Amino acid sequence: MTDVQRVQIEYCTQCRWLPRAAWLAQELLTTFEAELDELSLKPGTGGVFVVRVNDEVIWDRREQGFPEPTAVKRLVRDRVAPERSLGHSDRTADGVDGADGAGAAE
């Protein structure tokens, strides 16, 4: 694992996706304020919306559509702080905890 934890969100300027990229950046910085050393927004073209952690593509809009913040948070967490719980963000639609498979309390 690298010592410096970097996230990059590349977004399409032609599509005017800066607000979407900035919102996702805010969500990630708020959630991982102690774990991330750097988060950058990279202007691109041609419909690009890609999220990278330490140069590894973890989300590509062309393959997966636009991400829900909770999905990106899980993927970032798995790479920068795998032991960390994301609380309600770890829960899937069926109420199963995504981190350890335990069900939600009813």
Coordinates of N, CA, C and O in Angstrom, one line a residue:
M1 N 0.8 -1.2 0.0 CA 0.0 0.0 0.0 C 0.9 1.2 0.0 O 1.9 1.3 0.7
T2 N 0.5 2.2 -0.7 CA 1.2 3.5 -0.8 C 1.0 4.3 0.4 O 0.0 4.2 1.1
D3 N 2.0 5.1 0.8 CA 1.9 6.0 2.0 C 1.0 7.1 1.7 O 0.3 7.6 2.7
V4 N 0.9 7.7 0.5 CA 0.1 8.8 0.2 C -1.2 8.3 -0.5 O -1.1 7.5 -1.4
Q5 N -2.3 8.7 0.1 CA -3.6 8.3 -0.5 C -4.2 9.4 -1.3 O -4.5 10.5 -0.8
R6 N -4.3 9.1 -2.6 CA -4.8 10.1 -3.6 C -6.1 9.6 -4.3 O -6.1 8.5 -4.7
V7 N -7.0 10.5 -4.4 CA -8.2 10.3 -5.2 C -8.2 11.3 -6.3 O -8.0 12.5 -6.1
Q8 N -8.6 10.9 -7.5 CA -8.7 11.8 -8.6 C -10.1 11.6 -9.3 O -10.5 10.4 -9.5
I9 N -10.8 12.6 -9.5 CA -12.1 12.5 -10.2 C -11.9 13.3 -11.6 O -11.7 14.5 -11.6
E10 N -11.9 12.6 -12.7 CA -11.8 13.2 -14.0 C -13.2 13.3 -14.5 O -14.0 12.4 -14.5
Y11 N -13.6 14.5 -15.0 CA -14.9 14.8 -15.4 C -14.9 15.5 -16.7 O -13.9 16.2 -17.1
C12 N -16.0 15.5 -17.5 CA -16.1 16.1 -18.8 C -16.6 17.6 -18.7 O -17.7 17.8 -18.1
T13 N -15.7 18.4 -19.2 CA -16.1 19.9 -19.1 C -17.1 20.2 -20.2 O -18.0 21.1 -20.0
Q14 N -17.1 19.5 -21.3 CA -18.1 19.7 -22.4 C -19.5 19.4 -21.9 O -20.5 20.0 -22.3
C15 N -19.6 18.4 -21.0 CA -20.9 17.9 -20.5 C -21.3 18.7 -19.3 O -22.4 18.5 -18.7
R16 N -20.4 19.6 -18.8 CA -20.7 20.4 -17.6 C -20.9 19.6 -16.4 O -21.8 19.8 -15.6
W17 N -20.0 18.6 -16.2 CA -20.1 17.7 -15.0 C -19.3 18.2 -13.8 O -19.1 17.4 -12.9
L18 N -18.8 19.4 -13.9 CA -18.0 19.9 -12.7 C -18.8 19.9 -11.4 O -18.3 19.4 -10.4
P19 N -20.1 20.3 -11.4 CA -20.9 20.3 -10.2 C -21.0 18.8 -9.6 O -20.9 18.6 -8.4
R20 N -21.2 17.9 -10.5 CA -21.3 16.5 -10.1 C -20.0 16.0 -9.5 O -20.0 15.3 -8.4
A21 N -18.9 16.3 -10.1 CA -17.6 15.9 -9.6 C -17.3 16.6 -8.3 O -16.7 16.0 -7.4
A22 N -17.6 17.9 -8.2 CA -17.3 18.6 -7.0 C -18.1 18.1 -5.8 O -17.7 18.0 -4.7
W23 N -19.4 17.7 -6.1 CA -20.2 17.2 -5.0 C -19.7 15.8 -4.5 O -19.6 15.6 -3.3
L24 N -19.3 15.0 -5.5 CA -18.7 13.7 -5.1 C -17.4 13.9 -4.3 O -17.1 13.2 -3.3
A25 N -16.6 14.9 -4.7 CA -15.3 15.2 -4.0 C -15.7 15.6 -2.6 O -15.0 15.2 -1.6
Q26 N -16.7 16.5 -2.4 CA -17.1 16.9 -1.1 C -17.5 15.7 -0.2 O -17.1 15.6 1.0
E27 N -18.3 14.8 -0.8 CA -18.7 13.6 0.0 C -17.5 12.8 0.4 O -17.4 12.3 1.6
L28 N -16.5 12.6 -0.5 CA -15.3 11.8 -0.2 C -14.5 12.5 0.9 O -14.0 11.9 1.8
L29 N -14.3 13.8 0.7 CA -13.4 14.5 1.7 C -14.1 14.6 3.0 O -13.4 14.5 4.1
T30 N -15.4 14.7 3.1 CA -16.0 14.7 4.4 C -15.9 13.3 5.1 O -15.7 13.2 6.3
T31 N -16.1 12.3 4.3 CA -16.0 10.9 4.9 C -14.6 10.5 5.2 O -14.4 9.8 6.2
F32 N -13.7 10.8 4.4 CA -12.3 10.4 4.6 C -11.3 11.5 4.9 O -10.2 11.5 4.4
E33 N -11.7 12.4 5.7 CA -10.9 13.6 5.9 C -9.5 13.2 6.6 O -8.5 13.9 6.3
A34 N -9.5 12.2 7.4 CA -8.2 11.8 8.0 C -7.4 10.8 7.2 O -6.2 10.7 7.3
E35 N -8.1 10.1 6.2 CA -7.4 9.1 5.4 C -6.8 9.6 4.1 O -5.8 9.0 3.6
L36 N -7.4 10.6 3.5 CA -7.0 11.1 2.2 C -6.0 12.2 2.4 O -6.2 13.1 3.1
D37 N -4.9 12.1 1.6 CA -3.9 13.1 1.6 C -4.2 14.1 0.4 O -3.7 15.3 0.5
E38 N -4.9 13.7 -0.6 CA -5.1 14.5 -1.7 C -6.3 14.1 -2.5 O -6.6 12.9 -2.6
L39 N -7.1 15.0 -2.9 CA -8.2 14.8 -3.8 C -8.2 15.8 -4.9 O -8.2 17.0 -4.6
S40 N -8.2 15.4 -6.2 CA -8.1 16.4 -7.3 C -9.2 16.2 -8.3 O -9.7 15.1 -8.4
L41 N -9.6 17.3 -8.9 CA -10.5 17.3 -10.0 C -9.8 17.5 -11.3 O -9.0 18.5 -11.4
K42 N -9.9 16.6 -12.2 CA -9.2 16.7 -13.5 C -10.2 16.9 -14.6 O -11.0 16.1 -15.0
P43 N -10.1 18.1 -15.3 CA -11.0 18.4 -16.4 C -10.6 17.5 -17.6 O -9.5 17.2 -17.8
G44 N -11.7 16.9 -18.2 CA -11.5 16.1 -19.4 C -12.6 16.4 -20.4 O -13.3 17.4 -20.2
T45 N -12.6 15.6 -21.5 CA -13.6 15.8 -22.5 C -14.2 14.5 -23.0 O -13.7 13.4 -22.5
G46 N -15.1 14.5 -23.9 CA -15.6 13.3 -24.4 C -16.5 12.4 -23.5 O -16.5 11.2 -23.7
G47 N -17.1 13.0 -22.6 CA -18.1 12.3 -21.7 C -17.4 11.5 -20.6 O -18.0 10.6 -20.0
V48 N -16.2 11.8 -20.3 CA -15.4 11.1 -19.2 C -16.0 11.5 -17.8 O -16.3 12.6 -17.6
F49 N -16.1 10.5 -17.0 CA -16.3 10.6 -15.6 C -15.7 9.4 -14.9 O -16.3 8.3 -14.9
V50 N -14.5 9.5 -14.4 CA -13.7 8.4 -13.9 C -13.2 8.8 -12.5 O -12.7 9.9 -12.3
V51 N -13.3 7.8 -11.6 CA -12.8 8.0 -10.3 C -11.6 7.1 -10.1 O -11.7 5.9 -10.4
R52 N -10.5 7.6 -9.6 CA -9.3 6.8 -9.4 C -8.8 6.9 -8.0 O -8.9 8.0 -7.4
V53 N -8.3 5.9 -7.4 CA -7.6 5.9 -6.2 C -6.2 5.4 -6.4 O -6.0 4.3 -6.9
N54 N -5.2 6.3 -6.1 CA -3.8 5.9 -6.3 C -3.6 5.4 -7.7 O -2.9 4.3 -7.9
D55 N -4.1 6.0 -8.7 CA -4.0 5.7 -10.2 C -4.8 4.5 -10.6 O -4.8 4.1 -11.8
E56 N -5.5 3.8 -9.7 CA -6.3 2.7 -10.1 C -7.8 3.2 -10.4 O -8.4 3.8 -9.5
V57 N -8.3 2.8 -11.5 CA -9.7 3.2 -11.8 C -10.6 2.4 -11.0 O -10.6 1.1 -11.1
I58 N -11.4 3.0 -10.2 CA -12.4 2.3 -9.4 C -13.8 2.5 -9.9 O -14.7 1.8 -9.5
W59 N -14.0 3.6 -10.7 CA -15.3 3.8 -11.3 C -15.2 4.5 -12.6 O -14.5 5.5 -12.7
D60 N -15.8 4.0 -13.7 CA -15.8 4.6 -15.0 C -17.3 4.7 -15.5 O -17.9 3.6 -15.7
R61 N -17.7 5.9 -15.7 CA -19.1 6.1 -16.1 C -19.5 5.3 -17.4 O -20.6 4.8 -17.6
R62 N -18.5 5.2 -18.3 CA -18.8 4.5 -19.6 C -19.1 3.0 -19.4 O -19.8 2.5 -20.2
E63 N -18.6 2.4 -18.3 CA -18.8 1.0 -18.1 C -19.9 0.8 -17.0 O -20.6 -0.2 -17.0
Q64 N -20.0 1.7 -16.1 CA -20.9 1.5 -14.9 C -22.0 2.6 -14.7 O -22.7 2.5 -13.8
G65 N -22.0 3.6 -15.6 CA -23.0 4.6 -15.3 C -22.5 5.6 -14.3 O -21.4 5.4 -13.8
F66 N -23.3 6.6 -13.9 CA -22.9 7.5 -12.8 C -23.0 6.8 -11.5 O -24.0 6.1 -11.2
P67 N -22.0 7.0 -10.6 CA -22.0 6.3 -9.3 C -22.9 7.0 -8.3 O -23.1 8.2 -8.3
E68 N -23.4 6.1 -7.4 CA -24.0 6.6 -6.2 C -22.9 6.9 -5.2 O -21.9 6.1 -5.2
P69 N -22.9 8.0 -4.4 CA -21.8 8.3 -3.5 C -21.5 7.1 -2.6 O -20.3 6.9 -2.3
T70 N -22.5 6.4 -2.1 CA -22.2 5.3 -1.2 C -21.4 4.2 -1.9 O -20.5 3.6 -1.2
A71 N -21.6 3.9 -3.2 CA -20.8 2.9 -3.9 C -19.4 3.3 -4.0 O -18.4 2.5 -3.8
V72 N -19.1 4.6 -4.3 CA -17.8 5.1 -4.4 C -17.1 5.1 -3.0 O -15.9 4.8 -2.9
K73 N -17.8 5.5 -2.0 CA -17.3 5.5 -0.7 C -16.8 4.1 -0.3 O -15.7 4.0 0.3
R74 N -17.6 3.1 -0.6 CA -17.2 1.7 -0.3 C -15.9 1.4 -1.0 O -15.0 0.8 -0.4
L75 N -15.8 1.7 -2.3 CA -14.6 1.4 -3.1 C -13.4 2.1 -2.6 O -12.3 1.5 -2.5
V76 N -13.5 3.4 -2.2 CA -12.4 4.2 -1.7 C -12.0 3.6 -0.3 O -10.8 3.3 -0.1
R77 N -13.0 3.3 0.5 CA -12.7 2.7 1.8 C -11.9 1.4 1.7 O -11.0 1.2 2.5
D78 N -12.3 0.6 0.8 CA -11.7 -0.7 0.6 C -10.2 -0.6 0.3 O -9.4 -1.5 0.5
R79 N -9.8 0.6 -0.3 CA -8.4 0.8 -0.7 C -7.6 1.6 0.3 O -6.4 1.4 0.4
V80 N -8.3 2.6 1.0 CA -7.5 3.5 1.9 C -7.7 3.2 3.4 O -6.8 3.6 4.2
A81 N -8.8 2.5 3.7 CA -9.0 2.3 5.2 C -10.0 1.0 5.3 O -11.1 1.2 5.8
P82 N -9.5 -0.1 4.8 CA -10.3 -1.3 4.8 C -11.0 -1.7 6.1 O -12.0 -2.4 6.1
E83 N -10.3 -1.4 7.2 CA -10.9 -1.7 8.5 C -12.0 -0.8 9.0 O -12.7 -1.1 10.0
R84 N -12.2 0.3 8.3 CA -13.1 1.3 8.7 C -14.6 1.0 8.4 O -14.8 0.6 7.3
S85 N -15.5 1.2 9.3 CA -16.9 1.1 9.0 C -17.4 2.4 8.4 O -17.0 3.5 8.9
L86 N -18.3 2.3 7.5 CA -19.0 3.5 6.9 C -20.4 3.7 7.5 O -21.2 4.5 7.0
G87 N -20.7 2.9 8.5 CA -22.0 3.1 9.1 C -23.1 2.7 8.2 O -23.1 1.7 7.5
H88 N -24.1 3.6 8.0 CA -25.3 3.3 7.1 C -24.9 3.2 5.7 O -25.6 2.5 4.9
S89 N -23.7 3.7 5.3 CA -23.3 3.6 3.9 C -22.8 2.1 3.6 O -22.7 1.8 2.4
D90 N -22.6 1.4 4.6 CA -22.2 -0.1 4.4 C -23.4 -0.9 4.1 O -23.3 -2.1 3.7
R91 N -24.6 -0.4 4.4 CA -25.8 -1.2 4.2 C -26.2 -1.2 2.7 O -26.2 -0.1 2.1
T92 N -26.6 -2.3 2.2 CA -27.1 -2.4 0.9 C -28.6 -2.2 0.9 O -29.3 -2.1 2.0
A93 N -29.3 -2.2 -0.3 CA -30.7 -2.0 -0.4 C -31.5 -3.0 0.4 O -32.6 -2.7 0.9
D94 N -31.0 -4.2 0.5 CA -31.7 -5.3 1.3 C -31.4 -5.3 2.8 O -31.8 -6.2 3.5
G95 N -30.7 -4.3 3.3 CA -30.4 -4.2 4.7 C -29.2 -5.0 5.1 O -29.0 -5.1 6.3
V96 N -28.5 -5.6 4.2 CA -27.3 -6.4 4.6 C -26.1 -5.5 4.7 O -25.9 -4.7 3.8
D97 N -25.3 -5.7 5.8 CA -24.1 -4.9 5.9 C -23.1 -5.4 4.9 O -22.7 -6.5 4.8
G98 N -22.6 -4.4 4.1 CA -21.7 -4.7 3.0 C -20.3 -5.1 3.5 O -19.5 -5.7 2.8
A99 N -19.9 -4.7 4.7 CA -18.6 -4.9 5.2 C -18.4 -6.3 5.7 O -17.4 -6.9 5.4
D100 N -19.3 -6.8 6.5 CA -19.1 -8.1 7.1 C -20.3 -9.1 6.8 O -20.3 -10.2 7.3
G101 N -21.3 -8.7 6.1 CA -22.4 -9.6 5.8 C -23.5 -9.7 6.8 O -24.4 -10.4 6.7
A102 N -23.3 -9.0 7.9 CA -24.3 -9.0 9.0 C -25.5 -8.3 8.6 O -25.5 -7.2 8.0
G103 N -26.7 -8.8 9.0 CA -27.9 -8.1 8.7 C -28.2 -6.9 9.5 O -27.6 -6.8 10.6
A104 N -29.0 -6.0 9.0 CA -29.3 -4.8 9.8 C -30.3 -5.2 10.9 O -31.1 -6.1 10.8
A105 N -30.2 -4.5 12.0 CA -31.2 -4.7 13.1 C -32.6 -4.3 12.6 O -32.7 -3.3 12.0
E106 N -33.5 -5.0 13.0 CA -34.9 -4.7 12.6 C -35.7 -4.2 13.7 O -35.5 -4.5 14.8

